[in-house]
Structure formats: C-alpha cells, structure tokens
Amino acid sequence: MENFETTHPRFKITSETGKFLFAIYLITAVLVGINMLIAMMNSSFEYVAEDKQCLNWNMSRTAMWLEFADNDEYLLPPPYNILHYPVQVCMRKWKAEEKEKSKDPAEKMEMNKVDDPGREGILQKIVNRYLENDTKE
C-alpha cells in the first residue's frame, strides 16, 4: 500500500481511487477463490458419493452372484433357471433307463414274480429287496 502514497497534493484523488479499486479487486479475488475452492470441494464430494454408489452397486451385484453360487437350489440365474428343470427331468429318465438296462434278466424276472399274493409273501419280498440293497451299498 505504500506504493499508492503520493506526496503531491494534485494526485490525492487518484491515489485514493487507486486504493479503493485495489481493495475491491482484492475482495473480488478472495471471493472468487473461495467460490472456486467450494466448487472443487463439491466436485470431490460428488465424485466420492458417486463412487460410493458404484461401490454399493458392485457389492450388491457380488452378493447376488454369491447367492446363486452358494445356493444349490439355483444353478442358473432367473431367466435361465427354467432350463434347469426340463434338463434335470430328462437326465433322471435317462439314468433310470440306463439303470434298467444294466440289470440282469434273472434279477428283472425275480422282481416281477408274483407267486405269493398274500401279505406274508409281500413282506418277505420287501425284506429281501431291502437286504439286497443294503448289502450292495
């Protein structure tokens, strides 16, 4: 501010006007600087908030993936889980047919025998089947 001082009385008004304009310039510069700082902080906050939303979205998406990966009931995500059931039914039928083909003919005839229609005969067959299956396992 010493540079604005003048000893000549003729430039007194010019000196005071210069000081006033310089003060207005400094106040304006400080206000613009503060506004820029606020804008930068706001931008940083929005970036962090947006990143947090992205992080929340990623975490929920990962949680959904893990739900399908850990759950044995759901083998595929919802649009494709309809395909699982027909494939499962076909596989069970195919395995049953393969199991039926692999049996001995004598074993098939024994299972289809109906020589004892009484209660004791049926119970005896059930016990024999249970014992045969139990010894196989």
PDB file of N, CA and C in Angstrom, residues 49-126:
ATOM      1  N   ALA A  49     -19.237 -39.550  -3.518  1.00  0.00           N
ATOM      2  CA  ALA A  49     -20.596 -40.080  -3.344  1.00  0.00           C
ATOM      3  C   ALA A  49     -20.968 -40.984  -4.516  1.00  0.00           C
ATOM      4  N   GLU A  50     -20.597 -40.587  -5.730  1.00  0.00           N
ATOM      5  CA  GLU A  50     -20.884 -41.408  -6.901  1.00  0.00           C
ATOM      6  C   GLU A  50     -20.105 -42.716  -6.831  1.00  0.00           C
ATOM      7  N   ASP A  51     -18.853 -42.630  -6.398  1.00  0.00           N
ATOM      8  CA  ASP A  51     -18.032 -43.825  -6.255  1.00  0.00           C
ATOM      9  C   ASP A  51     -18.619 -44.745  -5.188  1.00  0.00           C
ATOM     10  N   LYS A  52     -19.179 -44.154  -4.133  1.00  0.00           N
ATOM     11  CA  LYS A  52     -19.802 -44.955  -3.076  1.00  0.00           C
ATOM     12  C   LYS A  52     -21.035 -45.674  -3.618  1.00  0.00           C
ATOM     13  N   GLN A  53     -21.832 -44.977  -4.449  1.00  0.00           N
ATOM     14  CA  GLN A  53     -22.996 -45.622  -5.048  1.00  0.00           C
ATOM     15  C   GLN A  53     -22.553 -46.753  -5.965  1.00  0.00           C
ATOM     16  N   CYS A  54     -21.482 -46.517  -6.714  1.00  0.00           N
ATOM     17  CA  CYS A  54     -20.948 -47.559  -7.590  1.00  0.00           C
ATOM     18  C   CYS A  54     -20.456 -48.733  -6.752  1.00  0.00           C
ATOM     19  N   LEU A  55     -19.800 -48.423  -5.637  1.00  0.00           N
ATOM     20  CA  LEU A  55     -19.319 -49.467  -4.747  1.00  0.00           C
ATOM     21  C   LEU A  55     -20.491 -50.251  -4.165  1.00  0.00           C
ATOM     22  N   ASN A  56     -21.550 -49.553  -3.745  1.00  0.00           N
ATOM     23  CA  ASN A  56     -22.737 -50.240  -3.223  1.00  0.00           C
ATOM     24  C   ASN A  56     -23.362 -51.128  -4.289  1.00  0.00           C
ATOM     25  N   TRP A  57     -23.410 -50.622  -5.533  1.00  0.00           N
ATOM     26  CA  TRP A  57     -23.974 -51.409  -6.618  1.00  0.00           C
ATOM     27  C   TRP A  57     -23.119 -52.647  -6.865  1.00  0.00           C
ATOM     28  N   ASN A  58     -21.788 -52.463  -6.878  1.00  0.00           N
ATOM     29  CA  ASN A  58     -20.900 -53.606  -7.088  1.00  0.00           C
ATOM     30  C   ASN A  58     -21.033 -54.625  -5.964  1.00  0.00           C
ATOM     31  N   MET A  59     -21.169 -54.143  -4.731  1.00  0.00           N
ATOM     32  CA  MET A  59     -21.287 -55.065  -3.600  1.00  0.00           C
ATOM     33  C   MET A  59     -22.604 -55.833  -3.677  1.00  0.00           C
ATOM     34  N   SER A  60     -23.694 -55.156  -4.040  1.00  0.00           N
ATOM     35  CA  SER A  60     -24.977 -55.861  -4.130  1.00  0.00           C
ATOM     36  C   SER A  60     -24.963 -56.851  -5.293  1.00  0.00           C
ATOM     37  N   ARG A  61     -24.311 -56.485  -6.392  1.00  0.00           N
ATOM     38  CA  ARG A  61     -24.209 -57.397  -7.524  1.00  0.00           C
ATOM     39  C   ARG A  61     -23.392 -58.633  -7.140  1.00  0.00           C
ATOM     40  N   THR A  62     -22.295 -58.422  -6.429  1.00  0.00           N
ATOM     41  CA  THR A  62     -21.466 -59.540  -5.986  1.00  0.00           C
ATOM     42  C   THR A  62     -22.222 -60.413  -4.994  1.00  0.00           C
ATOM     43  N   ALA A  63     -22.999 -59.784  -4.115  1.00  0.00           N
ATOM     44  CA  ALA A  63     -23.797 -60.560  -3.157  1.00  0.00           C
ATOM     45  C   ALA A  63     -24.807 -61.437  -3.897  1.00  0.00           C
ATOM     46  N   MET A  64     -25.398 -60.912  -4.968  1.00  0.00           N
ATOM     47  CA  MET A  64     -26.351 -61.697  -5.742  1.00  0.00           C
ATOM     48  C   MET A  64     -25.641 -62.867  -6.427  1.00  0.00           C
ATOM     49  N   TRP A  65     -24.446 -62.617  -6.974  1.00  0.00           N
ATOM     50  CA  TRP A  65     -23.685 -63.700  -7.600  1.00  0.00           C
ATOM     51  C   TRP A  65     -23.361 -64.784  -6.582  1.00  0.00           C
ATOM     52  N   LEU A  66     -22.939 -64.366  -5.391  1.00  0.00           N
ATOM     53  CA  LEU A  66     -22.596 -65.344  -4.361  1.00  0.00           C
ATOM     54  C   LEU A  66     -23.823 -66.122  -3.899  1.00  0.00           C
ATOM     55  N   GLU A  67     -24.975 -65.467  -3.886  1.00  0.00           N
ATOM     56  CA  GLU A  67     -26.206 -66.168  -3.514  1.00  0.00           C
ATOM     57  C   GLU A  67     -26.473 -67.311  -4.484  1.00  0.00           C
ATOM     58  N   PHE A  68     -26.298 -67.064  -5.776  1.00  0.00           N
ATOM     59  CA  PHE A  68     -26.522 -68.115  -6.759  1.00  0.00           C
ATOM     60  C   PHE A  68     -25.410 -69.149  -6.728  1.00  0.00           C
ATOM     61  N   ALA A  69     -24.184 -68.722  -6.433  1.00  0.00           N
ATOM     62  CA  ALA A  69     -23.070 -69.670  -6.404  1.00  0.00           C
ATOM     63  C   ALA A  69     -23.152 -70.588  -5.197  1.00  0.00           C
ATOM     64  N   ASP A  70     -23.575 -70.071  -4.056  1.00  0.00           N
ATOM     65  CA  ASP A  70     -23.608 -70.859  -2.826  1.00  0.00           C
ATOM     66  C   ASP A  70     -24.866 -71.699  -2.683  1.00  0.00           C
ATOM     67  N   ASN A  71     -25.939 -71.290  -3.321  1.00  0.00           N
ATOM     68  CA  ASN A  71     -27.210 -71.985  -3.157  1.00  0.00           C
ATOM     69  C   ASN A  71     -27.296 -73.128  -4.165  1.00  0.00           C
ATOM     70  N   ASP A  72     -27.511 -74.339  -3.668  1.00  0.00           N
ATOM     71  CA  ASP A  72     -27.618 -75.490  -4.564  1.00  0.00           C
ATOM     72  C   ASP A  72     -28.954 -75.528  -5.292  1.00  0.00           C
ATOM     73  N   GLU A  73     -29.933 -74.806  -4.772  1.00  0.00           N
ATOM     74  CA  GLU A  73     -31.256 -74.808  -5.390  1.00  0.00           C
ATOM     75  C   GLU A  73     -31.236 -74.072  -6.731  1.00  0.00           C
ATOM     76  N   TYR A  74     -30.463 -73.004  -6.809  1.00  0.00           N
ATOM     77  CA  TYR A  74     -30.393 -72.208  -8.033  1.00  0.00           C
ATOM     78  C   TYR A  74     -29.085 -72.521  -8.745  1.00  0.00           C
ATOM     79  N   LEU A  75     -29.197 -73.171  -9.880  1.00  0.00           N
ATOM     80  CA  LEU A  75     -27.994 -73.439 -10.648  1.00  0.00           C
ATOM     81  C   LEU A  75     -27.728 -72.343 -11.665  1.00  0.00           C
ATOM     82  N   LEU A  76     -28.786 -71.676 -12.092  1.00  0.00           N
ATOM     83  CA  LEU A  76     -28.665 -70.614 -13.084  1.00  0.00           C
ATOM     84  C   LEU A  76     -29.434 -69.392 -12.602  1.00  0.00           C
ATOM     85  N   PRO A  77     -29.071 -68.203 -13.090  1.00  0.00           N
ATOM     86  CA  PRO A  77     -29.837 -67.012 -12.705  1.00  0.00           C
ATOM     87  C   PRO A  77     -31.255 -67.063 -13.279  1.00  0.00           C
ATOM     88  N   PRO A  78     -32.164 -66.241 -12.768  1.00  0.00           N
ATOM     89  CA  PRO A  78     -33.587 -66.346 -13.079  1.00  0.00           C
ATOM     90  C   PRO A  78     -34.007 -66.489 -14.537  1.00  0.00           C
ATOM     91  N   PRO A  79     -33.462 -65.788 -15.500  1.00  0.00           N
ATOM     92  CA  PRO A  79     -34.016 -66.043 -16.839  1.00  0.00           C
ATOM     93  C   PRO A  79     -33.724 -67.452 -17.339  1.00  0.00           C
ATOM     94  N   TYR A  80     -32.619 -68.035 -16.878  1.00  0.00           N
ATOM     95  CA  TYR A  80     -32.199 -69.329 -17.401  1.00  0.00           C
ATOM     96  C   TYR A  80     -32.544 -70.492 -16.478  1.00  0.00           C
ATOM     97  N   ASN A  81     -33.047 -70.222 -15.287  1.00  0.00           N
ATOM     98  CA  ASN A  81     -33.324 -71.314 -14.358  1.00  0.00           C
ATOM     99  C   ASN A  81     -34.483 -72.186 -14.825  1.00  0.00           C
ATOM    100  N   ILE A  82     -35.266 -71.719 -15.779  1.00  0.00           N
ATOM    101  CA  ILE A  82     -36.351 -72.524 -16.344  1.00  0.00           C
ATOM    102  C   ILE A  82     -35.764 -73.716 -17.103  1.00  0.00           C
ATOM    103  N   LEU A  83     -34.600 -73.540 -17.691  1.00  0.00           N
ATOM    104  CA  LEU A  83     -33.977 -74.612 -18.464  1.00  0.00           C
ATOM    105  C   LEU A  83     -33.484 -75.749 -17.580  1.00  0.00           C
ATOM    106  N   HIS A  84     -33.197 -75.465 -16.344  1.00  0.00           N
ATOM    107  CA  HIS A  84     -32.622 -76.478 -15.454  1.00  0.00           C
ATOM    108  C   HIS A  84     -33.586 -77.635 -15.207  1.00  0.00           C
ATOM    109  N   TYR A  85     -34.843 -77.336 -14.987  1.00  0.00           N
ATOM    110  CA  TYR A  85     -35.800 -78.377 -14.615  1.00  0.00           C
ATOM    111  C   TYR A  85     -36.082 -79.372 -15.741  1.00  0.00           C
ATOM    112  N   PRO A  86     -36.336 -78.946 -16.978  1.00  0.00           N
ATOM    113  CA  PRO A  86     -36.516 -79.952 -18.038  1.00  0.00           C
ATOM    114  C   PRO A  86     -35.263 -80.803 -18.260  1.00  0.00           C
ATOM    115  N   VAL A  87     -34.100 -80.192 -18.163  1.00  0.00           N
ATOM    116  CA  VAL A  87     -32.862 -80.955 -18.327  1.00  0.00           C
ATOM    117  C   VAL A  87     -32.724 -81.972 -17.196  1.00  0.00           C
ATOM    118  N   GLN A  88     -33.071 -81.564 -15.985  1.00  0.00           N
ATOM    119  CA  GLN A  88     -32.982 -82.461 -14.832  1.00  0.00           C
ATOM    120  C   GLN A  88     -33.949 -83.644 -14.990  1.00  0.00           C
ATOM    121  N   VAL A  89     -35.160 -83.386 -15.463  1.00  0.00           N
ATOM    122  CA  VAL A  89     -36.136 -84.463 -15.671  1.00  0.00           C
ATOM    123  C   VAL A  89     -35.630 -85.430 -16.735  1.00  0.00           C
ATOM    124  N   CYS A  90     -35.104 -84.898 -17.832  1.00  0.00           N
ATOM    125  CA  CYS A  90     -34.571 -85.759 -18.898  1.00  0.00           C
ATOM    126  C   CYS A  90     -33.399 -86.598 -18.395  1.00  0.00           C
ATOM    127  N   MET A  91     -32.523 -86.001 -17.606  1.00  0.00           N
ATOM    128  CA  MET A  91     -31.373 -86.741 -17.074  1.00  0.00           C
ATOM    129  C   MET A  91     -31.832 -87.857 -16.138  1.00  0.00           C
ATOM    130  N   ARG A  92     -32.825 -87.594 -15.305  1.00  0.00           N
ATOM    131  CA  ARG A  92     -33.327 -88.634 -14.401  1.00  0.00           C
ATOM    132  C   ARG A  92     -33.942 -89.792 -15.183  1.00  0.00           C
ATOM    133  N   LYS A  93     -34.710 -89.456 -16.240  1.00  0.00           N
ATOM    134  CA  LYS A  93     -35.297 -90.513 -17.066  1.00  0.00           C
ATOM    135  C   LYS A  93     -34.202 -91.328 -17.744  1.00  0.00           C
ATOM    136  N   TRP A  94     -33.197 -90.643 -18.266  1.00  0.00           N
ATOM    137  CA  TRP A  94     -32.108 -91.327 -18.950  1.00  0.00           C
ATOM    138  C   TRP A  94     -31.350 -92.238 -17.980  1.00  0.00           C
ATOM    139  N   LYS A  95     -31.079 -91.747 -16.760  1.00  0.00           N
ATOM    140  CA  LYS A  95     -30.377 -92.564 -15.763  1.00  0.00           C
ATOM    141  C   LYS A  95     -31.220 -93.769 -15.350  1.00  0.00           C
ATOM    142  N   ALA A  96     -32.532 -93.575 -15.230  1.00  0.00           N
ATOM    143  CA  ALA A  96     -33.409 -94.693 -14.872  1.00  0.00           C
ATOM    144  C   ALA A  96     -33.401 -95.750 -15.972  1.00  0.00           C
ATOM    145  N   GLU A  97     -33.421 -95.304 -17.235  1.00  0.00           N
ATOM    146  CA  GLU A  97     -33.367 -96.248 -18.352  1.00  0.00           C
ATOM    147  C   GLU A  97     -32.036 -96.988 -18.379  1.00  0.00           C
ATOM    148  N   GLU A  98     -30.953 -96.282 -18.132  1.00  0.00           N
ATOM    149  CA  GLU A  98     -29.639 -96.919 -18.105  1.00  0.00           C
ATOM    150  C   GLU A  98     -29.545 -97.924 -16.968  1.00  0.00           C
ATOM    151  N   LYS A  99     -30.112 -97.576 -15.832  1.00  0.00           N
ATOM    152  CA  LYS A  99     -30.101 -98.483 -14.690  1.00  0.00           C
ATOM    153  C   LYS A  99     -30.928 -99.729 -15.002  1.00  0.00           C
ATOM    154  N   GLU A 100     -32.052 -99.525 -15.670  1.00  0.00           N
ATOM    155  CA  GLU A 100     -32.922-100.647 -16.040  1.00  0.00           C
ATOM    156  C   GLU A 100     -32.221-101.550 -17.050  1.00  0.00           C
ATOM    157  N   LYS A 101     -31.487-100.972 -17.991  1.00  0.00           N
ATOM    158  CA  LYS A 101     -30.767-101.762 -18.996  1.00  0.00           C
ATOM    159  C   LYS A 101     -29.623-102.554 -18.377  1.00  0.00           C
ATOM    160  N   SER A 102     -29.020-102.014 -17.338  1.00  0.00           N
ATOM    161  CA  SER A 102     -27.848-102.667 -16.749  1.00  0.00           C
ATOM    162  C   SER A 102     -28.200-103.819 -15.818  1.00  0.00           C
ATOM    163  N   LYS A 103     -29.453-104.005 -15.465  1.00  0.00           N
ATOM    164  CA  LYS A 103     -29.853-105.095 -14.567  1.00  0.00           C
ATOM    165  C   LYS A 103     -29.791-106.440 -15.286  1.00  0.00           C
ATOM    166  N   ASP A 104     -29.560-107.486 -14.497  1.00  0.00           N
ATOM    167  CA  ASP A 104     -29.569-108.852 -15.039  1.00  0.00           C
ATOM    168  C   ASP A 104     -30.995-109.250 -15.401  1.00  0.00           C
ATOM    169  N   PRO A 105     -31.152-110.056 -16.437  1.00  0.00           N
ATOM    170  CA  PRO A 105     -32.507-110.535 -16.763  1.00  0.00           C
ATOM    171  C   PRO A 105     -33.106-111.390 -15.647  1.00  0.00           C
ATOM    172  N   ALA A 106     -32.269-112.169 -14.957  1.00  0.00           N
ATOM    173  CA  ALA A 106     -32.784-113.000 -13.858  1.00  0.00           C
ATOM    174  C   ALA A 106     -33.281-112.114 -12.720  1.00  0.00           C
ATOM    175  N   GLU A 107     -32.573-111.040 -12.471  1.00  0.00           N
ATOM    176  CA  GLU A 107     -32.979-110.112 -11.410  1.00  0.00           C
ATOM    177  C   GLU A 107     -34.290-109.429 -11.769  1.00  0.00           C
ATOM    178  N   LYS A 108     -34.445-109.091 -13.062  1.00  0.00           N
ATOM    179  CA  LYS A 108     -35.701-108.478 -13.509  1.00  0.00           C
ATOM    180  C   LYS A 108     -36.871-109.439 -13.326  1.00  0.00           C
ATOM    181  N   MET A 109     -36.651-110.692 -13.681  1.00  0.00           N
ATOM    182  CA  MET A 109     -37.732-111.672 -13.553  1.00  0.00           C
ATOM    183  C   MET A 109     -38.090-111.889 -12.091  1.00  0.00           C
ATOM    184  N   GLU A 110     -37.082-111.909 -11.228  1.00  0.00           N
ATOM    185  CA  GLU A 110     -37.338-112.114  -9.803  1.00  0.00           C
ATOM    186  C   GLU A 110     -38.151-110.964  -9.227  1.00  0.00           C
ATOM    187  N   MET A 111     -37.870-109.747  -9.689  1.00  0.00           N
ATOM    188  CA  MET A 111     -38.603-108.587  -9.186  1.00  0.00           C
ATOM    189  C   MET A 111     -40.037-108.578  -9.705  1.00  0.00           C
ATOM    190  N   ASN A 112     -40.256-109.147 -10.895  1.00  0.00           N
ATOM    191  CA  ASN A 112     -41.590-109.137 -11.487  1.00  0.00           C
ATOM    192  C   ASN A 112     -42.417-110.358 -11.101  1.00  0.00           C
ATOM    193  N   LYS A 113     -41.837-111.286 -10.385  1.00  0.00           N
ATOM    194  CA  LYS A 113     -42.547-112.501  -9.979  1.00  0.00           C
ATOM    195  C   LYS A 113     -43.705-112.171  -9.059  1.00  0.00           C
ATOM    196  N   VAL A 114     -44.816-112.840  -9.296  1.00  0.00           N
ATOM    197  CA  VAL A 114     -45.972-112.668  -8.421  1.00  0.00           C
ATOM    198  C   VAL A 114     -46.464-114.062  -8.045  1.00  0.00           C
ATOM    199  N   ASP A 115     -45.694-114.767  -7.248  1.00  0.00           N
ATOM    200  CA  ASP A 115     -46.087-116.118  -6.879  1.00  0.00           C
ATOM    201  C   ASP A 115     -46.811-116.152  -5.541  1.00  0.00           C
ATOM    202  N   ASP A 116     -46.565-115.176  -4.657  1.00  0.00           N
ATOM    203  CA  ASP A 116     -47.204-115.128  -3.350  1.00  0.00           C
ATOM    204  C   ASP A 116     -48.035-113.862  -3.245  1.00  0.00           C
ATOM    205  N   PRO A 117     -49.314-113.928  -3.513  1.00  0.00           N
ATOM    206  CA  PRO A 117     -50.103-112.712  -3.414  1.00  0.00           C
ATOM    207  C   PRO A 117     -50.482-112.354  -1.987  1.00  0.00           C
ATOM    208  N   GLY A 118     -50.150-113.188  -1.032  1.00  0.00           N
ATOM    209  CA  GLY A 118     -50.527-112.917   0.349  1.00  0.00           C
ATOM    210  C   GLY A 118     -49.626-111.889   1.017  1.00  0.00           C
ATOM    211  N   ARG A 119     -50.073-111.502   2.186  1.00  0.00           N
ATOM    212  CA  ARG A 119     -49.359-110.476   2.940  1.00  0.00           C
ATOM    213  C   ARG A 119     -47.960-110.937   3.343  1.00  0.00           C
ATOM    214  N   GLU A 120     -47.827-112.168   3.765  1.00  0.00           N
ATOM    215  CA  GLU A 120     -46.527-112.673   4.185  1.00  0.00           C
ATOM    216  C   GLU A 120     -45.540-112.697   3.022  1.00  0.00           C
ATOM    217  N   GLY A 121     -46.027-113.062   1.853  1.00  0.00           N
ATOM    218  CA  GLY A 121     -45.153-113.095   0.677  1.00  0.00           C
ATOM    219  C   GLY A 121     -44.669-111.699   0.292  1.00  0.00           C
ATOM    220  N   ILE A 122     -45.564-110.728   0.358  1.00  0.00           N
ATOM    221  CA  ILE A 122     -45.188-109.348   0.023  1.00  0.00           C
ATOM    222  C   ILE A 122     -44.171-108.818   1.025  1.00  0.00           C
ATOM    223  N   LEU A 123     -44.416-109.088   2.303  1.00  0.00           N
ATOM    224  CA  LEU A 123     -43.462-108.644   3.319  1.00  0.00           C
ATOM    225  C   LEU A 123     -42.106-109.317   3.134  1.00  0.00           C
ATOM    226  N   GLN A 124     -42.125-110.589   2.765  1.00  0.00           N
ATOM    227  CA  GLN A 124     -40.868-111.302   2.535  1.00  0.00           C
ATOM    228  C   GLN A 124     -40.104-110.684   1.366  1.00  0.00           C
ATOM    229  N   LYS A 125     -40.815-110.329   0.281  1.00  0.00           N
ATOM    230  CA  LYS A 125     -40.165-109.689  -0.868  1.00  0.00           C
ATOM    231  C   LYS A 125     -39.569-108.333  -0.486  1.00  0.00           C
ATOM    232  N   ILE A 126     -40.313-107.562   0.308  1.00  0.00           N
ATOM    233  CA  ILE A 126     -39.816-106.247   0.728  1.00  0.00           C
ATOM    234  C   ILE A 126     -38.558-106.395   1.575  1.00  0.00           C
TER     235      ILE A 126
END
